[in-house]
Coordinates of C-alpha atoms and ligand atoms in Angstrom, one line a residue:
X27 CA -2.5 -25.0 14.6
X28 CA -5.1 -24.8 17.3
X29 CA -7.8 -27.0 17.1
X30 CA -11.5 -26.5 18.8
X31 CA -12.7 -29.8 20.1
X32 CA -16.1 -30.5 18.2
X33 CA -18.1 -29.3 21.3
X34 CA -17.9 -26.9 23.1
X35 CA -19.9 -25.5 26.2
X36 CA -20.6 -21.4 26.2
X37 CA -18.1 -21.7 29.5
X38 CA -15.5 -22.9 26.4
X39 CA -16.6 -20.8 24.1
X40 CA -15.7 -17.5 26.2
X41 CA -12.4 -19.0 26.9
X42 CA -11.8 -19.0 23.1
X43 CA -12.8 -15.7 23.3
X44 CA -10.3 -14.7 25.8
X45 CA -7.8 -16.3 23.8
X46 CA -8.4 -14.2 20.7
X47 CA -8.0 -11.4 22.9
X48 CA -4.9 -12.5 24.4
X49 CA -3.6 -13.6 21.0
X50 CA -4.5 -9.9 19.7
X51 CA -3.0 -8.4 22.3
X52 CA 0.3 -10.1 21.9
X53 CA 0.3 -9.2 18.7
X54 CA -0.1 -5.6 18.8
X55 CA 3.1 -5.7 21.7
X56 CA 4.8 -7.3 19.3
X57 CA 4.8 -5.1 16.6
X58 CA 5.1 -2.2 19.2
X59 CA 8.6 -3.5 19.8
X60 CA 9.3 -4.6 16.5
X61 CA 11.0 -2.9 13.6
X62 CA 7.7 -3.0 10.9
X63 CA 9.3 -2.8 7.2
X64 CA 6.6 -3.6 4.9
X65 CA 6.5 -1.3 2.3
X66 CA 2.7 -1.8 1.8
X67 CA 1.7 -0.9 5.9
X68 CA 1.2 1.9 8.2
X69 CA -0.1 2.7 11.1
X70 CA -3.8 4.6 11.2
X71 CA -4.2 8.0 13.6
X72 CA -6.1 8.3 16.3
X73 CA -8.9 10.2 15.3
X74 CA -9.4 7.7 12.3
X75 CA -8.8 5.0 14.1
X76 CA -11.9 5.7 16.5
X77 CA -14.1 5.9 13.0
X78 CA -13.2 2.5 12.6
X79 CA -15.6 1.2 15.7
X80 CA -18.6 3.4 15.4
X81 CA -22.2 3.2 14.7
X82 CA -21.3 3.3 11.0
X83 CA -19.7 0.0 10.9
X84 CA -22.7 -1.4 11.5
X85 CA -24.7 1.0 8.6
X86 CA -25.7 0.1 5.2
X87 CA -25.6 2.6 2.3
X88 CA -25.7 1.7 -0.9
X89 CA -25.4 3.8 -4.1
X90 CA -24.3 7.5 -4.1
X91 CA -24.9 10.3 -1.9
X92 CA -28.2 11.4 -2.2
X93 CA -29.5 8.2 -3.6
X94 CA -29.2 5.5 -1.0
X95 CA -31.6 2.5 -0.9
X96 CA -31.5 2.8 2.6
X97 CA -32.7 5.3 5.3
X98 CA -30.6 7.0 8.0
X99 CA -28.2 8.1 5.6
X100 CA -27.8 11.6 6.2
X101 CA -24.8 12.2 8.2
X102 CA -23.6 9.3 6.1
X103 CA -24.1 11.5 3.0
X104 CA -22.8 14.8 4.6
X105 CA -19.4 12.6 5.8
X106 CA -19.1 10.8 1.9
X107 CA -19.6 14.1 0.1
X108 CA -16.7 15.8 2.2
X109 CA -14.6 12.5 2.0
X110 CA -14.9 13.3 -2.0
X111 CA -14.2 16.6 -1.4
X112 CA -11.1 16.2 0.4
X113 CA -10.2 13.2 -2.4
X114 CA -10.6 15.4 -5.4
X115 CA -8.7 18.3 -4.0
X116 CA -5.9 16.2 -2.2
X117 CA -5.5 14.7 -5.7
X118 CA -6.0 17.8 -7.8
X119 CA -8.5 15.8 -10.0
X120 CA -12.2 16.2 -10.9
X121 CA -13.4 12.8 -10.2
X122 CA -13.2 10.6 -7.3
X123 CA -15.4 7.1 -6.0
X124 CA -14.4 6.4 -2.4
X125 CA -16.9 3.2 -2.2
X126 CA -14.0 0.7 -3.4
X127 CA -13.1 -1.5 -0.2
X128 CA -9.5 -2.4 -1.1
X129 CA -7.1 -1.8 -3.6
X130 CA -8.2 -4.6 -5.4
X131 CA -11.6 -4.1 -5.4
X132 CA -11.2 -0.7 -6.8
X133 CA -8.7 -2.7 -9.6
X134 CA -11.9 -4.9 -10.4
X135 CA -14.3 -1.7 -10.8
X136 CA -11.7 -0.2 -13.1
X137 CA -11.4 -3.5 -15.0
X138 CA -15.6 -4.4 -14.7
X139 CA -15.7 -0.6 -15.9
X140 CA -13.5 -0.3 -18.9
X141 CA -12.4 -3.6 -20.3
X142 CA -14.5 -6.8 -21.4
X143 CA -14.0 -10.4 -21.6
X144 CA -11.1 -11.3 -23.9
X145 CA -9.6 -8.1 -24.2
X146 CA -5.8 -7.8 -23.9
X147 CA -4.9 -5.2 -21.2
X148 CA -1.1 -3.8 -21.3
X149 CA 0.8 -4.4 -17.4
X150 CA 4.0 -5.1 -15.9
X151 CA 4.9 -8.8 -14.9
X152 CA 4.7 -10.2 -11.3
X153 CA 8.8 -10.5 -10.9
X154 CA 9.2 -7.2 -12.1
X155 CA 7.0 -6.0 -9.7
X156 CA 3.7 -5.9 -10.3
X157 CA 0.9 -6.2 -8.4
X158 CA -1.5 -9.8 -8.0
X159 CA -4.3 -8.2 -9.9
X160 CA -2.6 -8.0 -13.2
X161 CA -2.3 -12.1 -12.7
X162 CA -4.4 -15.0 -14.3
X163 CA -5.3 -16.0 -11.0
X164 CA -5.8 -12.5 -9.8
X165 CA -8.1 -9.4 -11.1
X166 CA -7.3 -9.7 -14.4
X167 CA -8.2 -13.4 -14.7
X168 CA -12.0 -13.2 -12.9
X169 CA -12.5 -10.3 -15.1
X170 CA -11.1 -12.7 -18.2
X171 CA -9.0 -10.0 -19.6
X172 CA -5.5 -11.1 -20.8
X173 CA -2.2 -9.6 -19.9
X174 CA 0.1 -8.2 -22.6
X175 CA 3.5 -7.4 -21.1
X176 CA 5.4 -4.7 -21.1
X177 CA 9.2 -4.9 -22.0
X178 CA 11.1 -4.5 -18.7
X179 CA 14.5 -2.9 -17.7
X180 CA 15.7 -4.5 -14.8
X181 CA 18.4 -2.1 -14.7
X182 CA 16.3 0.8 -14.2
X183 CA 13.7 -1.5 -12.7
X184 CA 11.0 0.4 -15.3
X185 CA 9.5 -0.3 -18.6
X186 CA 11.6 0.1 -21.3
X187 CA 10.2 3.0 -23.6
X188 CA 11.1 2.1 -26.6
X189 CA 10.7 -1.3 -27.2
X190 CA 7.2 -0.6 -25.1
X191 CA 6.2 2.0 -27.5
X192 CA 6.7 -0.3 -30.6
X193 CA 4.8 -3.4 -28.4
X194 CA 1.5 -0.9 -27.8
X195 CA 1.7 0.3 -31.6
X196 CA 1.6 -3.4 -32.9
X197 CA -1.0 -4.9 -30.5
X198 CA -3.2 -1.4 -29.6
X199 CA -5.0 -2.8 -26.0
X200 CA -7.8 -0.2 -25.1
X201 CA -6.3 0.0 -21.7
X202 CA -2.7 0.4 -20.1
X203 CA -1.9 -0.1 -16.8
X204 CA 1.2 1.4 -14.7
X205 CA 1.7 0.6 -11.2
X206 CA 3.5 -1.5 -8.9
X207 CA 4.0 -3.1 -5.8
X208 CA 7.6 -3.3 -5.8
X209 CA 7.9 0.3 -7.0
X210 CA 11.6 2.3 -6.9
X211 CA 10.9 4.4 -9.2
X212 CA 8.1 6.4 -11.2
X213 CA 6.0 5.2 -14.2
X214 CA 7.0 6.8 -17.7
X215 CA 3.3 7.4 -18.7
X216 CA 4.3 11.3 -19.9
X217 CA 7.1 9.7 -22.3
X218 CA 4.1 7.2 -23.5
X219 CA 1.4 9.7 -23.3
X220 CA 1.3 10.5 -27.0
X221 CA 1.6 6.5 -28.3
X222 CA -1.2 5.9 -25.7
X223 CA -3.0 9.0 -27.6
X224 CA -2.3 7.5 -31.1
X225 CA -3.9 4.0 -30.4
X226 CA -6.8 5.4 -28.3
X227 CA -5.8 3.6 -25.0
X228 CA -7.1 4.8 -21.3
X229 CA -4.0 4.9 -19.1
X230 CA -5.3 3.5 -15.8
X231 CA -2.7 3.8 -13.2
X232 CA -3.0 1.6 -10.0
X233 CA -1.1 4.4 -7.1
X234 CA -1.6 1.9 -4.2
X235 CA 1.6 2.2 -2.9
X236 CA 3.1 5.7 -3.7
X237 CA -0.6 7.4 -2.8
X238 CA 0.5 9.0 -0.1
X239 CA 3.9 10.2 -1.8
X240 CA 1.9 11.3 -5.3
X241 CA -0.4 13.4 -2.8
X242 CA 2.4 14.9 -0.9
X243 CA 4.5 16.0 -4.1
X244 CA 7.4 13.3 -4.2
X245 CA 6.5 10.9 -6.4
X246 CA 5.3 11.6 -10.0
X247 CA 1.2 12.8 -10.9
X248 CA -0.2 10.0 -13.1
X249 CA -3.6 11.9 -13.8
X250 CA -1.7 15.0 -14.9
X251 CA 1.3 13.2 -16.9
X252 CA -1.4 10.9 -19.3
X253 CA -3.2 8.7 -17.0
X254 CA -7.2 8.7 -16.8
X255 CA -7.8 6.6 -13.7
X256 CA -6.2 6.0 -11.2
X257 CA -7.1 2.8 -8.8
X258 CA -5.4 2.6 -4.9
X259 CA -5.6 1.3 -1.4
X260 CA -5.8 3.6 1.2
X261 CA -3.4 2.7 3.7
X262 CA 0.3 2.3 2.2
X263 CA 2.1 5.8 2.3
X264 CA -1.2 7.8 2.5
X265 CA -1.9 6.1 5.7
X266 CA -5.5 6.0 6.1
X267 CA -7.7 2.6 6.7
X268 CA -8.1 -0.3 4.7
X269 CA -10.0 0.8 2.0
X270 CA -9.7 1.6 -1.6
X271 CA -10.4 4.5 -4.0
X272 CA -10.9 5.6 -7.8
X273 CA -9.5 9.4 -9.0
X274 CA -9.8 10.5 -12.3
X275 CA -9.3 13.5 -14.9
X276 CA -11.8 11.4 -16.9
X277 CA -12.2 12.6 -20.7
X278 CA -15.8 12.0 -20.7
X279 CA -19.1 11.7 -18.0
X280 CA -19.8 8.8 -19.7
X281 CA -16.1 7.1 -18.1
X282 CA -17.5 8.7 -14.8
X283 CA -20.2 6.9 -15.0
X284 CA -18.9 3.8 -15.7
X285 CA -16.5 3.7 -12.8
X286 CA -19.1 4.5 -10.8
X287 CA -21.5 1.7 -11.6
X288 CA -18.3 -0.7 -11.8
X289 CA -17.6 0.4 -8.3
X290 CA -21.3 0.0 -7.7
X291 CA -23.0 -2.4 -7.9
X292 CA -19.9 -3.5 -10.1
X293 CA -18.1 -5.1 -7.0
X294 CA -19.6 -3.9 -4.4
X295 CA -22.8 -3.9 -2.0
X296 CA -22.1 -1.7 1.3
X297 CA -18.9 -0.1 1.0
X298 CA -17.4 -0.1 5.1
X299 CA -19.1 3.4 6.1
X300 CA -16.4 3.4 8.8
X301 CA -13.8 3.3 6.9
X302 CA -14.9 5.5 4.4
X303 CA -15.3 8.0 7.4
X304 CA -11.3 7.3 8.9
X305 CA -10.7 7.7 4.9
X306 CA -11.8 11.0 5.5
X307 CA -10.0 11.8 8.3
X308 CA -7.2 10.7 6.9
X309 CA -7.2 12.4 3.5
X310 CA -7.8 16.1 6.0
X311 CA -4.6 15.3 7.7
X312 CA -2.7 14.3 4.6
X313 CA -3.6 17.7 3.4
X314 CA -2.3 19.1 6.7
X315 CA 0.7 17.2 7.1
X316 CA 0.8 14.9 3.7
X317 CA 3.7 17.1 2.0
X318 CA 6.6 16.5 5.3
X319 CA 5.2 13.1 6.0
X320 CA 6.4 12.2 1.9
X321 CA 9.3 14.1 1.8
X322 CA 10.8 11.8 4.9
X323 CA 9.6 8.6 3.7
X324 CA 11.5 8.8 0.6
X325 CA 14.9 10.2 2.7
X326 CA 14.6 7.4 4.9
X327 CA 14.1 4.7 2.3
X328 CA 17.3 6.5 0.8
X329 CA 18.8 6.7 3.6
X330 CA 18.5 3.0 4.4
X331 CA 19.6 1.9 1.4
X332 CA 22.1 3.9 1.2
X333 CA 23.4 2.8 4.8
X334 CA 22.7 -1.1 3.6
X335 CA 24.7 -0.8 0.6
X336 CA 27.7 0.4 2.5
X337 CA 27.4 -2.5 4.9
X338 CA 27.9 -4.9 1.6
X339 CA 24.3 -5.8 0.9
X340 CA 22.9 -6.2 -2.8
X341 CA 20.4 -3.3 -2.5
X342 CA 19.1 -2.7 -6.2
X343 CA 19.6 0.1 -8.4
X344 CA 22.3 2.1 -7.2
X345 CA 23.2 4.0 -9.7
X346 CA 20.1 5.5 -9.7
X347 CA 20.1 6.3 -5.9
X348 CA 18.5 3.0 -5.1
X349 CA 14.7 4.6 -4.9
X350 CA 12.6 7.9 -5.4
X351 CA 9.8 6.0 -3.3
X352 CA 9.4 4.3 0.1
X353 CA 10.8 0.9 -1.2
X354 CA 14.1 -0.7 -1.8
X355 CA 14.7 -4.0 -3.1
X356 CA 17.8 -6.4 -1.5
X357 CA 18.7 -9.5 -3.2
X358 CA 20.2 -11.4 -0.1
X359 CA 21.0 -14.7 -2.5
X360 CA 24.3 -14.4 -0.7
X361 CA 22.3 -14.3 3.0
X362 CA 20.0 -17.2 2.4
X363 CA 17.7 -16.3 0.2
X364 CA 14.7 -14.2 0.3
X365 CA 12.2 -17.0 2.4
X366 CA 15.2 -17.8 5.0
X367 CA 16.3 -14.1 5.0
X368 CA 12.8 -12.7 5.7
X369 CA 11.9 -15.5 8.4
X370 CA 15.6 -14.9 10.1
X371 CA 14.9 -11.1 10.6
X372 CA 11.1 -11.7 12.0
X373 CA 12.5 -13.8 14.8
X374 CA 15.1 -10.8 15.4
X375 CA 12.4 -8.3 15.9
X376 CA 12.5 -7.1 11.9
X377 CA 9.1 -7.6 9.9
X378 CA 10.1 -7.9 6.3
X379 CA 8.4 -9.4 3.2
X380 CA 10.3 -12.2 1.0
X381 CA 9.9 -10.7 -2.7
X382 CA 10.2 -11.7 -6.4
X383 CA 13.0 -9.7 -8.3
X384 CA 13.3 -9.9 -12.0
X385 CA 14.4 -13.0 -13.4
X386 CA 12.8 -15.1 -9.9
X387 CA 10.8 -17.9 -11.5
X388 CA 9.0 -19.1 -7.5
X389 CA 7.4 -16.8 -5.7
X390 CA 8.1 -19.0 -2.4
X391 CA 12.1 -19.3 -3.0
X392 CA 12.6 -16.1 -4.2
X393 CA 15.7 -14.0 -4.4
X394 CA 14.8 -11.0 -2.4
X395 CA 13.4 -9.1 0.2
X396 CA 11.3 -5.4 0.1
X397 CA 11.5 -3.4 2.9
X398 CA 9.7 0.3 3.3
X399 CA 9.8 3.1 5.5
X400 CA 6.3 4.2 5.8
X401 CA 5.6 3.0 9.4
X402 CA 8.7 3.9 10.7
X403 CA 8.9 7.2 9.9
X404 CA 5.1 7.7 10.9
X405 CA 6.8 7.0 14.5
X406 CA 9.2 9.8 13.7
X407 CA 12.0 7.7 12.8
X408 CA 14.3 9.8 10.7
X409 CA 18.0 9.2 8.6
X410 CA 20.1 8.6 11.8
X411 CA 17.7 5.7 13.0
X412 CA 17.9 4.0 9.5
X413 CA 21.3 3.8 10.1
X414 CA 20.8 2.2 12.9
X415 CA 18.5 -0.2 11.8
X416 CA 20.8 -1.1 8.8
X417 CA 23.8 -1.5 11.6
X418 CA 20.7 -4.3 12.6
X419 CA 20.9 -6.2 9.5
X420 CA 24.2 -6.5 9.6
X421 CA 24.8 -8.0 12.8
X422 CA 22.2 -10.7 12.2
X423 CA 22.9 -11.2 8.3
X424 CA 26.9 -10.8 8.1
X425 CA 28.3 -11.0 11.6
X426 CA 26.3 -13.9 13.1
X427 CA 24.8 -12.5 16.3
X428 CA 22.0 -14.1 18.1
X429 CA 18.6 -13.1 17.1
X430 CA 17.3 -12.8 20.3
X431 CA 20.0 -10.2 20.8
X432 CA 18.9 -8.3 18.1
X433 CA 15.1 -8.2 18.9
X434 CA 16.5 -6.9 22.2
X435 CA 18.6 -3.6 20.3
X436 CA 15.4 -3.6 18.0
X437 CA 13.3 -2.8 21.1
X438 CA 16.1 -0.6 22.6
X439 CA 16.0 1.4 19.1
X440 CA 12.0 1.5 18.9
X441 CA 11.4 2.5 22.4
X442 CA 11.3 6.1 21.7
X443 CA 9.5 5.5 18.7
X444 CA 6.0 4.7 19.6
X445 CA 3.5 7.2 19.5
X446 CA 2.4 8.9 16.1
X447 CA 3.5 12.1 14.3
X448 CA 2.1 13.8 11.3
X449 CA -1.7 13.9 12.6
X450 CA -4.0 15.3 14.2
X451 CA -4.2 14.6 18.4
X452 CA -0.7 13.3 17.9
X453 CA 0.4 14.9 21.1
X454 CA -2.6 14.7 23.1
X455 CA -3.7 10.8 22.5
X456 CA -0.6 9.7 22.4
X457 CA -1.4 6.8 19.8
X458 CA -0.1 3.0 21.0
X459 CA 0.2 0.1 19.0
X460 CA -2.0 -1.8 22.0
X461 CA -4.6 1.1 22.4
X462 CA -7.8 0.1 22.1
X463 CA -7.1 -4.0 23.2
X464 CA -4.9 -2.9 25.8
X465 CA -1.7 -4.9 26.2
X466 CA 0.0 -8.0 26.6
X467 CA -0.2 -8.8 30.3
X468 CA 2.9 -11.2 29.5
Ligands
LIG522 N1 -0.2 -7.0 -0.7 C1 0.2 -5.7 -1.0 C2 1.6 -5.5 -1.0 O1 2.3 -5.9 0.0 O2 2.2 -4.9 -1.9 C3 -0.5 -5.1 -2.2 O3 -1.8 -5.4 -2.1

């Protein structure tokens, strides 16, 4: 770890400077030549991108458009209401609060908004999937609501309907929520709808990963299938900025109005202007391009699962087709293990993510890995170059080959892929992962 000697002369200090920038910049070359595979990253367009750094990063504007406590907020205003706009009819739903600043944030207003202290609130467990907010130590524990389980099927890697239905008949929480970060396959909230009618529960529905695929038609609709909220990051498969969001069909203005205070001045002050406006950038060009961009996510996560299986690796669920998402789940026990696996494939040029599975008690040792194909098909990778990248696994995992040789074919395989597709100014500023810090002189 580097460590700062205790002082330091402004001549030192610059030089620390220069290091972040160097540090930075070896980063982005890096991952330029890397094979990115985290199901919960992508890359941000060009146009958005330059959002990120102007004036209105450095803007307060607090409240709702219209009604700031601050001045200068005009343009601010005119960019929120149209970032709404876009929300509402991207999503097909009446409401939306875009002042959230992550997903988790946006899982606190929803919690702050709708459930109190003590209350029990229906979610899926960590190993099968869910998300750190549902946790004790996450969301659910600062909010001091308790977690009531649903019965999983690990077969299916969903809920179990059934038993799920009798569980939410006997215990009636006022509020259920679906969602996932390892998430194969969609939610049955239409099957629940009516027991979720009969004990008067809000079906909240936390879309963070599949946003970009509910938007583009792949995935399923929460708000039209039984859910009343839905919470979400912005930057998984609808690959906008780090930020967060709230949609609704909301069955009263009085829930509106809750989500709204819980957003504000719920959990947040400010909410990242800039981002908000590369939100709305991003939300136009997922209505322009949202519905292709989906369609080959899920292919290629298909497609590499598909291609893994064949090459003898444990990919979950294949009897269902392994996924209807942009995730697959491989239990590499027989590679290593998911810690060892992961760490093995990042020093071959592969970014991965160790991950619980069901029946993983530590979440450091556990049994698999999650990989995703929103970033790489946001470079235009498509079906043949999942093959490709599955032939990658394969030497490293099964036959042994050096990982240095490997980052080498995984930079071979990635050269062509490194500008964006499925925005706008795709062609003309032909997006780099070292744009803006330029590169890596080494
Ligand atoms: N940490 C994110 C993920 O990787 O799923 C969710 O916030």
């Amino acid at each position: 770890m580097a460590q700062l000697p205790e002082r330091m002369s402004t001549a030192d200090l610059a030089q620390v400077v220069e290091g972040i920038r160097t540090t930075v910049r070896r980063h982005s070359t890096r991952f330029e030549r890397a094979i990115p595979l985290i199901a919960s990253e992508n890359l941000l367009s060009p146009y958005a991108k330059e959002l990120l750094v102007s004036d209105l990063h450095s803007r307060y504007a607090e409240g709702l458009p219209g009604e700031r406590y601050y001045e200068g907020n005009e343009q601010v205003d005119e960019v929120e209401n149209l970032c709404l706009d876009l929300a509402r009819r991207l999503f097909r739903c009446s409401f939306a609060d875009v002042r959230p600043t992550s997903g988790t944030v946006a899982n606190l207003a929803v919690l702050k908004a709708l459930a109190e202290p003590g209350d029990l609130v229906a979610t899926s467990r960590l190993a099968d999937g869910a998300h750190i907010s549902s946790a004790g130590f996450g969301a659910f524990g600062l909010r001091g609501v308790k977690p009531l389980y649903y019965p999983w099927d690990p077969e299916r890697m969903t809920l179990d309907v059934a038993k799920t239905r009798e569980v939410l008949r006997a215990v009636r929480p006022k509020l259920c929520l679906f969602g996932l970060s390892l998430f194969l396959f969609p939610m049955p909230i239409d099957e629940l709808r009516p027991t979720l009618e009969e004990i008067g529960a809000v079906g909240w529905y936390d879309g963070a990963h599949v946003l970009g695929l509910i938007a583009g038609g792949e995935f399923q609709d929460p708000l039209h299938e039984g859910a009343q909220v839905l919470s979400a990051s912005t930057h998984k498969t609808l690959p906008g900025p780090q930020h967060g969001i709230l949609l609704g069909e909301l069955k009263s203005e009085e829930t509106a109005k809750r989500l709204q205070a819980g957003a504000f001045p719920g959990v947040t002050s400010n909410h990242h202007l800039n981002a908000m406006a590369a939100l709305a950038v991003s939300l136009a060009e997922h209505l322009a391009f949202g519905r292709d961009y989906a369609r080959q996510v899920v292919r290629n996560a298909q497609a590499l699962a598909q291609a893994l299986h064949e090459r003898g690796f444990d990919v979950l669920a294949p009897e269902l087709g392994f996924t209807r998402s942009h995730t697959i789940a491989v239990r590499v026990g027989r590679e290593g293990g998911g810690e060892d696996v992961a760490l093995r494939l990042s020093r071959a040029g592969i970014i991965t993510n160790k991950n619980l599975l069901p029946g993983d008690k530590s979440p450091k040792h556990p049994q698999g890995i999650r990989l995703g194909s929103p970033e790489v098909t946001r470079v235009g990778m498509r079906e043949k170059e999942m093959v490709a990248i599955a032939e990658l696994f394969d030497d490293l995992l099964h036959k042994g080959k050096d990982p240095a040789a490997v980052a080498e074919a995984a930079w071979a395989l990635k050269r062509d892929f490194t500008t964006l597709q499925y925005c706008f100014g795709a062609g003309e500023a032909a997006y780099r992962y070292y744009d803006l810090v330029g590169r890596d002189p080494a």
